[in-house]
CSV table of C-alpha atoms and ligand atoms in Angstrom, one decimal:
chain,number,residue,atom,x,y,z
I,933,MET,CA,-27.5,2.1,-12.0
I,934,ALA,CA,-26.7,0.2,-15.2
I,935,GLY,CA,-29.0,-2.6,-14.1
I,936,GLY,CA,-29.6,-6.0,-15.5
I,937,PRO,CA,-27.3,-9.1,-15.6
I,938,ARG,CA,-23.8,-8.7,-16.9
I,939,GLU,CA,-23.5,-8.7,-20.7
I,940,GLN,CA,-22.1,-11.9,-22.2
I,941,TRP,CA,-20.5,-13.0,-25.5
I,942,THR,CA,-23.0,-15.0,-27.6
I,943,SER,CA,-20.3,-17.5,-28.7
I,944,ARG,CA,-16.9,-18.7,-27.7
I,945,ARG,CA,-15.7,-18.0,-31.2
I,946,GLY,CA,-16.9,-14.4,-30.8
I,947,PHE,CA,-14.9,-14.0,-27.6
I,948,VAL,CA,-11.7,-15.5,-29.1
I,949,LEU,CA,-12.0,-13.3,-32.2
I,950,ALA,CA,-12.5,-10.2,-30.1
I,951,ALA,CA,-9.5,-11.0,-28.0
I,952,ILE,CA,-7.4,-11.7,-31.1
I,953,GLY,CA,-8.8,-8.4,-32.4
I,954,SER,CA,-7.5,-6.7,-29.3
I,955,ALA,CA,-4.1,-8.3,-29.6
I,956,VAL,CA,-3.6,-7.8,-33.4
I,957,GLY,CA,-3.1,-4.1,-34.2
I,958,LEU,CA,-0.6,-1.5,-35.0
I,959,GLY,CA,2.0,-3.3,-32.8
I,960,ASN,CA,1.9,-6.3,-35.1
I,961,MET,CA,1.8,-4.6,-38.5
I,962,TRP,CA,5.0,-2.8,-38.1
I,963,ARG,CA,6.8,-2.8,-34.8
I,964,PHE,CA,7.4,-6.5,-34.5
I,965,SER,CA,9.1,-6.9,-37.9
I,966,TYR,CA,11.0,-3.8,-37.4
I,967,LEU,CA,12.3,-4.9,-34.0
I,968,ALA,CA,13.2,-8.3,-35.5
I,969,ALA,CA,15.1,-6.7,-38.3
I,970,GLU,CA,17.0,-4.5,-35.9
I,971,ASN,CA,17.8,-7.1,-33.3
I,972,GLY,CA,19.2,-10.0,-35.2
I,973,GLY,CA,16.3,-11.4,-37.4
I,974,ALA,CA,15.5,-15.0,-36.7
I,975,ALA,CA,17.5,-14.8,-33.4
I,976,PHE,CA,15.1,-12.1,-32.2
I,977,VAL,CA,12.1,-14.1,-33.4
I,978,ILE,CA,13.2,-17.1,-31.3
I,979,LEU,CA,13.8,-14.8,-28.3
I,980,TYR,CA,10.4,-13.3,-28.8
I,981,LEU,CA,8.7,-16.7,-28.9
I,982,ALA,CA,10.4,-17.7,-25.7
I,983,VAL,CA,9.4,-14.5,-23.9
I,984,THR,CA,5.8,-14.8,-25.2
I,985,LEU,CA,5.6,-18.4,-24.1
I,986,LEU,CA,7.2,-18.2,-20.7
I,987,VAL,CA,6.1,-14.7,-19.7
I,988,GLY,CA,3.3,-13.4,-21.9
I,989,LEU,CA,1.2,-16.6,-21.9
I,990,PRO,CA,1.1,-17.0,-18.1
I,991,VAL,CA,0.1,-13.4,-17.7
I,992,LEU,CA,-2.5,-13.7,-20.4
I,993,LEU,CA,-4.0,-16.7,-18.6
I,994,ALA,CA,-3.8,-14.8,-15.3
I,995,GLU,CA,-5.9,-12.0,-16.8
I,996,LEU,CA,-8.5,-14.4,-18.2
I,997,VAL,CA,-8.8,-16.2,-14.9
I,998,LEU,CA,-9.2,-12.9,-13.0
I,999,GLY,CA,-11.8,-11.6,-15.4
I,1000,ARG,CA,-13.9,-14.7,-15.7
I,1001,GLY,CA,-13.6,-15.6,-12.0
I,1002,SER,CA,-14.8,-12.2,-10.8
I,1003,GLN,CA,-17.2,-11.3,-13.7
I,1004,LYS,CA,-16.0,-7.8,-13.1
I,1005,SER,CA,-14.0,-5.0,-14.8
I,1006,PRO,CA,-10.4,-4.5,-13.5
I,1007,ILE,CA,-10.8,-2.3,-10.4
I,1008,GLN,CA,-13.6,-4.5,-9.0
I,1009,ALA,CA,-11.9,-7.7,-10.0
I,1010,LEU,CA,-8.8,-6.8,-8.0
I,1011,THR,CA,-10.8,-5.7,-4.9
I,1012,HIS,CA,-13.0,-8.8,-5.2
I,1013,TYR,CA,-10.0,-11.1,-4.7
I,1014,GLY,CA,-7.6,-8.9,-2.9
I,1015,GLY,CA,-9.5,-6.3,-0.9
I,1016,ARG,CA,-9.4,-2.5,-1.1
I,1017,LEU,CA,-5.7,-2.3,-0.9
I,1018,TRP,CA,-5.6,-3.3,-4.6
I,1019,LYS,CA,-7.9,-0.7,-5.8
I,1020,PRO,CA,-5.1,1.7,-6.8
I,1021,LEU,CA,-3.7,-0.9,-9.2
I,1022,GLY,CA,-7.0,-1.1,-10.9
I,1023,LEU,CA,-7.0,2.6,-11.3
I,1024,VAL,CA,-3.6,2.4,-12.9
I,1025,PHE,CA,-5.0,-0.1,-15.4
I,1026,VAL,CA,-7.9,2.1,-16.3
I,1027,SER,CA,-5.6,5.2,-16.6
I,1028,ALA,CA,-3.3,3.1,-18.8
I,1029,GLY,CA,-6.2,2.3,-21.1
I,1030,PHE,CA,-7.1,6.0,-21.2
I,1031,LEU,CA,-3.6,7.1,-22.0
I,1032,ILE,CA,-2.7,4.4,-24.6
I,1033,LEU,CA,-5.9,5.0,-26.5
I,1034,SER,CA,-5.3,8.7,-26.6
I,1035,TYR,CA,-2.2,8.3,-28.8
I,1036,TYR,CA,-3.1,5.0,-30.4
I,1037,ALA,CA,-6.1,6.7,-32.1
I,1038,VAL,CA,-3.8,9.4,-33.4
I,1039,ILE,CA,-1.7,6.8,-35.3
I,1040,ALA,CA,-4.8,5.1,-36.4
I,1041,GLY,CA,-6.0,8.4,-37.7
I,1042,TRP,CA,-2.9,8.7,-39.9
I,1043,ALA,CA,-3.7,5.3,-41.3
I,1044,LEU,CA,-7.3,6.4,-42.0
I,1045,ARG,CA,-6.1,9.5,-43.7
I,1046,TYR,CA,-3.6,7.5,-45.9
I,1047,GLY,CA,-6.2,4.9,-46.8
I,1048,LEU,CA,-8.8,7.5,-47.9
I,1049,ALA,CA,-6.3,9.6,-49.7
I,1050,ALA,CA,-5.0,6.6,-51.6
I,1051,ILE,CA,-8.5,5.6,-52.7
I,1052,ALA,CA,-9.1,9.2,-53.9
I,1053,SER,CA,-5.8,10.0,-55.5
I,1054,GLY,CA,-3.1,7.4,-54.9
I,1055,PHE,CA,0.1,7.6,-52.9
I,1056,ASP,CA,2.3,10.6,-52.9
I,1057,PRO,CA,5.9,9.8,-54.0
I,1058,ASN,CA,7.2,12.6,-51.7
I,1059,ALA,CA,6.2,10.4,-48.8
I,1060,ALA,CA,8.4,12.1,-46.2
I,1061,GLU,CA,7.0,15.5,-46.9
I,1062,ARG,CA,3.6,14.2,-47.0
I,1063,PHE,CA,4.0,12.5,-43.7
I,1064,GLY,CA,5.2,15.8,-42.2
I,1065,GLU,CA,1.9,17.3,-43.2
I,1066,VAL,CA,-0.3,14.5,-42.1
I,1067,ALA,CA,1.3,13.5,-38.8
I,1068,SER,CA,0.6,16.6,-36.8
I,1069,GLY,CA,-1.7,19.6,-36.4
I,1070,TRP,CA,-5.4,20.1,-37.1
I,1071,ASP,CA,-5.3,17.4,-39.8
I,1072,ALA,CA,-4.0,14.7,-37.5
I,1073,PHE,CA,-6.4,15.8,-34.8
I,1074,GLY,CA,-9.4,15.7,-37.2
I,1075,TYR,CA,-8.7,12.1,-38.3
I,1076,HIS,CA,-8.0,11.1,-34.7
I,1077,LEU,CA,-11.5,12.4,-33.8
I,1078,ALA,CA,-13.0,10.5,-36.7
I,1079,PHE,CA,-11.3,7.3,-35.6
I,1080,MET,CA,-12.4,7.8,-32.0
I,1081,ALA,CA,-16.0,8.3,-33.2
I,1082,PHE,CA,-15.9,4.8,-34.8
I,1083,THR,CA,-14.5,3.3,-31.7
I,1084,VAL,CA,-17.1,4.9,-29.5
I,1085,PHE,CA,-19.8,3.8,-31.9
I,1086,VAL,CA,-18.9,0.1,-31.7
I,1087,VAL,CA,-18.4,0.1,-27.9
I,1088,VAL,CA,-21.7,1.9,-27.2
I,1089,ARG,CA,-23.5,-0.8,-29.1
I,1090,GLY,CA,-22.4,-3.3,-26.4
I,1091,VAL,CA,-20.4,-6.4,-26.0
I,1092,SER,CA,-22.3,-8.8,-28.3
I,1093,ARG,CA,-24.0,-6.4,-30.7
I,1094,GLY,CA,-21.0,-4.1,-31.0
I,1095,ILE,CA,-17.6,-5.6,-30.1
I,1096,GLU,CA,-18.4,-9.3,-30.9
I,1097,ARG,CA,-20.2,-8.6,-34.2
I,1098,THR,CA,-17.5,-6.2,-35.4
I,1099,SER,CA,-14.7,-8.7,-34.6
I,1100,MET,CA,-16.6,-11.6,-36.2
I,1101,LEU,CA,-16.9,-9.6,-39.4
I,1102,LEU,CA,-13.5,-7.9,-39.5
I,1103,MET,CA,-11.0,-10.4,-38.1
I,1104,PRO,CA,-11.4,-13.1,-40.8
I,1105,MET,CA,-11.0,-10.3,-43.3
I,1106,LEU,CA,-7.8,-9.1,-41.7
I,1107,PHE,CA,-6.3,-12.6,-41.8
I,1108,ALA,CA,-7.2,-13.0,-45.4
I,1109,LEU,CA,-5.7,-9.5,-46.3
I,1110,VAL,CA,-2.4,-10.1,-44.5
I,1111,VAL,CA,-1.9,-13.6,-45.9
I,1112,GLY,CA,-2.9,-12.4,-49.4
I,1113,LEU,CA,-0.5,-9.5,-49.2
I,1114,ALA,CA,2.3,-11.8,-48.1
I,1115,VAL,CA,1.7,-14.1,-51.0
I,1116,TYR,CA,1.7,-11.2,-53.4
I,1117,ALA,CA,4.9,-9.8,-51.8
I,1118,ALA,CA,6.6,-13.1,-52.4
I,1119,THR,CA,6.2,-12.7,-56.1
I,1120,LEU,CA,8.1,-9.5,-56.3
I,1121,ASP,CA,11.7,-9.3,-57.6
I,1122,GLY,CA,14.0,-8.7,-54.7
I,1123,ALA,CA,11.7,-10.3,-52.2
I,1124,SER,CA,14.5,-12.6,-51.1
I,1125,ALA,CA,16.7,-9.6,-50.1
I,1126,GLY,CA,13.8,-8.4,-48.0
I,1127,TYR,CA,13.5,-11.8,-46.3
I,1128,THR,CA,17.2,-11.8,-45.6
I,1129,TYR,CA,17.1,-8.4,-44.0
I,1130,TYR,CA,14.1,-9.4,-41.9
I,1131,LEU,CA,15.2,-12.9,-40.8
I,1132,ALA,CA,19.0,-13.4,-41.2
I,1133,ALA,CA,19.9,-14.8,-37.8
I,1134,ASP,CA,22.5,-12.8,-35.9
I,1135,PHE,CA,22.8,-14.1,-32.5
I,1136,SER,CA,25.4,-11.6,-31.4
I,1137,LYS,CA,22.7,-9.0,-31.3
I,1138,LEU,CA,21.1,-10.9,-28.4
I,1139,ARG,CA,24.1,-10.3,-26.2
I,1140,SER,CA,22.8,-6.8,-25.6
I,1141,LEU,CA,20.1,-6.9,-23.0
I,1142,ASP,CA,18.3,-4.2,-25.0
I,1143,ALA,CA,17.0,-7.0,-27.2
I,1144,LEU,CA,15.4,-8.7,-24.2
I,1145,LYS,CA,13.8,-5.5,-23.1
I,1146,ASP,CA,12.5,-4.9,-26.6
I,1147,ALA,CA,11.1,-8.4,-26.7
I,1148,ALA,CA,9.3,-8.0,-23.4
I,1149,GLY,CA,7.8,-4.6,-24.1
I,1150,GLN,CA,6.7,-5.8,-27.5
I,1151,ALA,CA,5.2,-9.0,-26.2
I,1152,PHE,CA,3.1,-7.2,-23.6
I,1153,PHE,CA,2.0,-4.4,-26.0
I,1154,SER,CA,1.2,-6.9,-28.7
I,1155,LEU,CA,-0.8,-9.3,-26.5
I,1156,SER,CA,-2.6,-6.3,-24.9
I,1157,LEU,CA,-1.4,-7.3,-21.5
I,1158,GLY,CA,-0.8,-5.5,-18.3
I,1159,MET,CA,-3.7,-3.1,-18.2
I,1160,GLY,CA,-6.8,-5.3,-17.9
I,1161,ALA,CA,-8.0,-5.5,-21.5
I,1162,MET,CA,-8.0,-9.2,-21.7
I,1163,LEU,CA,-9.3,-9.3,-18.1
I,1164,THR,CA,-12.3,-7.2,-19.1
I,1165,PHE,CA,-13.1,-9.3,-22.2
I,1166,ALA,CA,-12.9,-12.4,-20.0
I,1167,SER,CA,-15.4,-11.0,-17.6
I,1168,TYR,CA,-18.1,-11.5,-20.2
I,1169,LEU,CA,-17.4,-15.2,-20.4
I,1170,GLY,CA,-19.2,-18.2,-18.9
I,1171,ARG,CA,-17.7,-21.0,-16.9
I,1172,ASP,CA,-17.7,-23.5,-19.7
I,1173,VAL,CA,-14.9,-21.9,-21.7
I,1174,ASN,CA,-11.5,-23.5,-21.8
I,1175,LEU,CA,-9.3,-20.6,-20.8
I,1176,PRO,CA,-5.9,-22.2,-21.2
I,1177,ARG,CA,-6.8,-23.2,-24.7
I,1178,ALA,CA,-8.2,-19.8,-25.5
I,1179,SER,CA,-4.9,-18.2,-24.3
I,1180,VAL,CA,-2.8,-20.4,-26.6
I,1181,ILE,CA,-5.0,-19.6,-29.6
I,1182,ILE,CA,-4.9,-15.9,-28.9
I,1183,ALA,CA,-1.2,-15.8,-28.5
I,1184,GLY,CA,-0.6,-18.0,-31.5
I,1185,ALA,CA,-2.8,-15.9,-33.7
I,1186,ASP,CA,-1.0,-12.7,-32.5
I,1187,ILE,CA,2.4,-14.0,-33.2
I,1188,SER,CA,1.5,-15.4,-36.5
I,1189,ILE,CA,0.0,-12.2,-37.8
I,1190,ALA,CA,3.0,-10.2,-36.5
I,1191,PHE,CA,5.4,-12.7,-38.3
I,1192,ILE,CA,3.4,-12.6,-41.5
I,1193,ALA,CA,3.2,-8.8,-41.6
I,1194,GLY,CA,7.0,-8.8,-41.7
I,1195,LEU,CA,6.8,-11.0,-44.8
I,1196,VAL,CA,4.6,-8.3,-46.4
I,1197,VAL,CA,6.6,-5.3,-45.4
I,1198,PHE,CA,10.2,-6.1,-46.1
I,1199,PRO,CA,9.9,-7.7,-49.6
I,1200,MET,CA,8.0,-4.7,-50.8
I,1201,ILE,CA,10.5,-2.3,-49.4
I,1202,PHE,CA,13.4,-4.2,-50.9
I,1203,ALA,CA,11.8,-4.9,-54.2
I,1204,LEU,CA,11.9,-1.1,-54.7
I,1205,GLY,CA,15.4,-0.6,-53.4
I,1206,LEU,CA,14.2,1.5,-50.5
I,1207,SER,CA,16.1,-0.4,-47.9
I,1208,ALA,CA,18.1,2.6,-46.9
I,1209,ASP,CA,14.9,4.3,-45.7
I,1210,VAL,CA,14.1,1.7,-43.2
I,1211,SER,CA,16.5,2.8,-40.5
I,1212,ALA,CA,14.4,5.9,-39.7
I,1213,SER,CA,13.4,4.2,-36.6
I,1214,THR,CA,10.1,5.8,-35.7
I,1215,VAL,CA,6.6,4.6,-36.4
I,1216,GLY,CA,6.9,7.2,-39.2
I,1217,ALA,CA,8.8,4.6,-41.3
I,1218,LEU,CA,5.5,2.7,-41.7
I,1219,PHE,CA,4.0,5.9,-43.1
I,1220,ILE,CA,7.0,6.9,-45.2
I,1221,THR,CA,8.9,4.0,-46.6
I,1222,LEU,CA,5.9,1.8,-47.5
I,1223,PRO,CA,3.8,4.5,-49.1
I,1224,LYS,CA,6.8,5.5,-51.1
I,1225,ALA,CA,7.0,1.9,-52.3
I,1226,PHE,CA,3.3,1.8,-53.1
I,1227,ALA,CA,3.7,5.1,-55.1
I,1228,GLU,CA,6.5,3.6,-57.1
I,1229,MET,CA,4.5,0.5,-57.9
I,1230,GLY,CA,2.0,2.5,-59.9
I,1231,CYS,CA,-1.5,1.2,-60.3
I,1232,VAL,CA,-0.9,-2.1,-58.6
I,1233,GLY,CA,0.8,-0.3,-55.8
I,1234,ARG,CA,-2.3,1.8,-55.3
I,1235,VAL,CA,-4.5,-1.3,-54.9
I,1236,VAL,CA,-2.0,-3.2,-52.7
I,1237,GLY,CA,-1.5,-0.1,-50.6
I,1238,VAL,CA,-5.2,0.5,-50.1
I,1239,LEU,CA,-5.5,-3.1,-49.0
I,1240,PHE,CA,-2.6,-2.7,-46.6
I,1241,PHE,CA,-4.0,0.4,-45.0
I,1242,VAL,CA,-7.4,-1.3,-44.7
I,1243,ALA,CA,-5.7,-4.1,-42.8
I,1244,LEU,CA,-3.9,-1.6,-40.6
I,1245,ILE,CA,-7.1,0.4,-39.8
I,1246,VAL,CA,-9.1,-2.8,-39.1
I,1247,GLY,CA,-6.3,-4.0,-36.7
I,1248,ALA,CA,-6.2,-0.7,-35.0
I,1249,LEU,CA,-10.0,-0.4,-34.6
I,1250,THR,CA,-10.4,-3.8,-33.0
I,1251,SER,CA,-7.6,-2.9,-30.6
I,1252,ALA,CA,-8.9,0.5,-29.8
I,1253,ILE,CA,-12.3,-1.0,-29.0
I,1254,SER,CA,-10.7,-3.1,-26.3
I,1255,LEU,CA,-8.9,-0.2,-24.8
I,1256,LEU,CA,-12.1,1.9,-24.6
I,1257,GLU,CA,-14.0,-1.1,-23.2
I,1258,VAL,CA,-11.7,-1.3,-20.2
I,1259,VAL,CA,-12.5,2.3,-19.3
I,1260,VAL,CA,-16.2,2.1,-20.2
I,1261,SER,CA,-16.8,-1.1,-18.3
I,1262,SER,CA,-15.0,0.1,-15.2
I,1263,THR,CA,-17.1,3.3,-15.2
I,1264,MET,CA,-20.3,1.3,-15.6
I,1265,ASP,CA,-19.4,-1.1,-12.8
I,1266,GLY,CA,-17.9,1.5,-10.5
I,1267,LEU,CA,-20.1,4.5,-11.0
I,1268,GLY,CA,-23.2,2.9,-12.4
I,1269,TRP,CA,-23.1,4.9,-15.6
I,1270,SER,CA,-25.0,3.6,-18.6
I,1271,ARG,CA,-22.9,2.2,-21.5
I,1272,ARG,CA,-23.9,5.0,-23.8
I,1273,ARG,CA,-23.1,7.7,-21.3
I,1274,ALA,CA,-19.7,6.2,-20.4
I,1275,GLY,CA,-18.8,5.5,-24.0
I,1276,VAL,CA,-19.6,9.0,-25.3
I,1277,LEU,CA,-18.2,11.0,-22.4
I,1278,LEU,CA,-15.1,9.0,-21.9
I,1279,GLY,CA,-14.6,8.9,-25.7
I,1280,ILE,CA,-14.6,12.7,-25.8
I,1281,ALA,CA,-12.2,12.9,-22.8
I,1282,ILE,CA,-9.8,10.5,-24.5
I,1283,ALA,CA,-10.0,12.3,-27.8
I,1284,ALA,CA,-9.1,15.5,-26.0
I,1285,LEU,CA,-6.2,13.9,-24.1
I,1286,GLY,CA,-4.9,12.9,-27.5
I,1287,ALA,CA,-4.5,16.5,-28.7
I,1288,PRO,CA,-0.9,16.9,-27.6
I,1289,SER,CA,0.0,13.6,-29.4
I,1290,ALA,CA,-1.8,14.8,-32.5
I,1291,TRP,CA,0.2,18.0,-32.4
I,1292,SER,CA,3.6,16.6,-31.8
I,1293,THR,CA,5.1,13.2,-32.8
I,1294,GLU,CA,7.7,13.7,-30.1
I,1295,ILE,CA,5.1,13.8,-27.4
I,1296,LEU,CA,3.4,10.8,-29.0
I,1297,GLY,CA,6.6,8.9,-28.9
I,1298,ALA,CA,7.3,9.9,-25.3
I,1299,VAL,CA,3.8,8.8,-24.1
I,1300,ASP,CA,4.2,5.5,-26.0
I,1301,GLN,CA,7.5,4.9,-24.2
I,1302,VAL,CA,6.0,5.4,-20.8
I,1303,ALA,CA,3.0,3.3,-21.6
I,1304,ASN,CA,4.9,0.5,-23.1
I,1305,ASN,CA,8.0,0.1,-21.0
I,1306,ILE,CA,6.6,1.2,-17.7
I,1307,LEU,CA,2.8,0.9,-17.4
I,1308,LEU,CA,2.3,-2.4,-19.2
I,1309,LEU,CA,5.4,-4.2,-17.9
I,1310,GLY,CA,4.8,-2.9,-14.4
I,1311,GLY,CA,1.1,-3.9,-14.7
I,1312,GLY,CA,2.2,-7.4,-15.8
I,1313,PHE,CA,4.5,-7.6,-12.8
I,1314,ALA,CA,1.7,-6.6,-10.4
I,1315,LEU,CA,-0.7,-9.0,-12.1
I,1316,SER,CA,1.6,-12.0,-11.8
I,1317,ILE,CA,2.2,-11.3,-8.1
I,1318,PHE,CA,-1.6,-10.9,-7.6
I,1319,VAL,CA,-2.7,-14.1,-9.2
I,1320,GLY,CA,0.4,-16.0,-8.1
I,1321,TRP,CA,0.3,-15.0,-4.4
I,1322,VAL,CA,-2.9,-13.1,-3.4
I,1323,MET,CA,-5.9,-14.5,-5.3
I,1324,ALA,CA,-7.4,-17.5,-3.7
I,1325,GLY,CA,-7.9,-20.6,-6.0
I,1326,PRO,CA,-6.6,-19.4,-9.3
I,1327,ILE,CA,-5.9,-23.0,-10.4
I,1328,GLU,CA,-9.5,-24.0,-9.6
I,1329,GLU,CA,-10.8,-21.1,-11.7
I,1330,ALA,CA,-8.5,-21.9,-14.6
I,1331,ARG,CA,-9.5,-25.5,-14.4
I,1332,GLU,CA,-13.2,-24.7,-14.9
I,1333,GLY,CA,-14.1,-25.8,-18.5
I,1334,ALA,CA,-10.6,-27.2,-19.0
I,1335,ALA,CA,-10.2,-30.3,-16.9
I,1336,SER,CA,-7.6,-31.9,-19.0
I,1337,PHE,CA,-5.0,-29.1,-18.9
I,1338,ALA,CA,-1.9,-30.5,-17.3
I,1339,TRP,CA,0.2,-27.4,-16.8
I,1340,PHE,CA,-1.6,-25.6,-14.0
I,1341,GLY,CA,1.1,-26.3,-11.5
I,1342,SER,CA,3.9,-24.9,-13.7
I,1343,TRP,CA,1.6,-22.0,-14.6
I,1344,ARG,CA,1.4,-20.9,-11.0
I,1345,THR,CA,5.0,-21.5,-10.4
I,1346,LEU,CA,5.9,-19.3,-13.3
I,1347,LEU,CA,3.5,-16.6,-12.1
I,1348,ARG,CA,5.0,-16.7,-8.6
I,1349,TYR,CA,8.7,-16.6,-9.3
I,1350,ALA,CA,9.9,-16.5,-12.9
I,1351,VAL,CA,7.5,-14.0,-14.4
I,1352,PRO,CA,7.8,-11.3,-11.7
I,1353,ALA,CA,11.6,-11.8,-11.4
I,1354,PHE,CA,12.0,-11.4,-15.1
I,1355,LEU,CA,9.7,-8.3,-15.4
I,1356,PHE,CA,11.3,-6.7,-12.4
I,1357,PHE,CA,14.7,-7.1,-14.0
I,1358,VAL,CA,13.5,-5.7,-17.3
I,1359,LEU,CA,11.9,-2.7,-15.5
I,1360,VAL,CA,14.9,-2.0,-13.4
I,1361,TYR,CA,17.3,-2.5,-16.2
I,1362,ASP,CA,15.7,0.3,-18.0
I,1363,ALA,CA,16.4,2.6,-15.1
I,1364,ILE,CA,20.1,1.6,-14.8
I,1365,PRO,CA,22.4,4.4,-16.2
I,1366,SER,CA,24.0,3.4,-19.5
I,1367,THR,CA,27.6,3.1,-18.1
I,1368,PHE,CA,26.5,0.3,-15.9
I,1369,ARG,CA,24.5,-1.2,-18.6
I,1370,THR,CA,27.5,-1.7,-20.8
I,1371,ILE,CA,29.0,-3.6,-18.0
I,1372,ALA,CA,25.9,-5.7,-17.6
I,1373,ASP,CA,26.0,-6.3,-21.4
I,1374,LEU,CA,29.3,-8.1,-20.9
I,1375,PHE,CA,27.6,-11.0,-19.3
N,1370,LIG,N1,-2.2,-5.1,-28.8
N,1370,LIG,C1,-2.5,-3.9,-29.5
N,1370,LIG,C2,-1.5,-3.8,-30.7
N,1370,LIG,O1,-0.6,-4.6,-30.9
N,1370,LIG,C3,-2.3,-2.7,-28.7
N,1370,LIG,C4,-3.0,-2.8,-27.3
N,1370,LIG,C5,-2.3,-2.7,-26.2
N,1370,LIG,C6,-4.4,-3.0,-27.2
N,1370,LIG,C7,-2.9,-2.8,-24.9
N,1370,LIG,C8,-5.0,-3.1,-26.0
N,1370,LIG,C9,-4.2,-3.0,-24.8
N,1370,LIG,O2,-1.6,-3.0,-31.5
């Protein structure tokens, strides 16, 4: 057995930074701003804020309450409050962590590769060709393995010595980098065209329910919700921490970084007249359009580009850590494995599972779709039902360390009715054939 008392964070700040580290990642640095630009700019930002506040935040608090209340990883937390019937849901969470990390580390591997290549020899102006070489095959697999090795290294060192220390060191650096890059981007000629493209409000785009689905999927992915990552982190917390406040800080930081990243990306692209390249809608655009911009900016571009990729890698690493921690901590709690054994063996298994994604960007995209739109949103649905209806005393648990919080009643009401109804709709809407969808879009 992995004996001894449960590991704990050494400071509240450490926990909050680790949770923000989980939230801020590849999802923030590109996907948010891209979705905003596609879906009506500021109109989408407002919709996203509403979804995060009314749906994301309640589920985030639910995860924190479940984790801290049970002091257990997802499977045991659910059975602790709900009985054995809920074990399969815990297994789904752990599998989701497994699956998401398997392709997430592939994308992070691309970033690692770009960052190292830029330091050594700059950015290649033939970015599209270059991406073709980098994104799949043995090269992609190799960097994926390297990235997984970093992730395993941090997790094996433990909650406070590994995850907490890494986050305390890297997260402030990430904030500084992103803000610094946004300030630099503002000085470029053509920055305003970039801002306009990103933020010009077009409310007509919101008439399509696709925007709602995009906002929901992005909110859950970006806040690391629906598969027990936040739950697991909260299981290392003491009773004195104010969970509602922590959830607001985590969500606020996540949204801010996503928003600011858009202020970095679009001005740079527009300053170089590369706007036509933006519409290639895959994650590849991050690895094609921006590197092309960096290449065209010469020496300065090389420095700025390296800093950008460093930020991307840092964000990805602190997110990957939380994904692996869900799997590792569940295996430690459930099978009594040591942290080292769980980290190394599961890390190898996840790295192997990533091989198809490393070989084909189509497979990667397909896995991402399933994880994002089904596993996380479905997981959020189940979590809201669980904490809203099944768990005994969620309000009492949330109140520990937060006596003055006045919103508990509305929190539970949201979890009971509005959140599951909304998520159910979004999930089912996705399965409705497109002819009916057009009709639905009329409303
Ligand atoms: N939130 C991370 C990002 O935006 C991804 C993630 C999802 C991490 C789910 C953990 C759990 O990149």
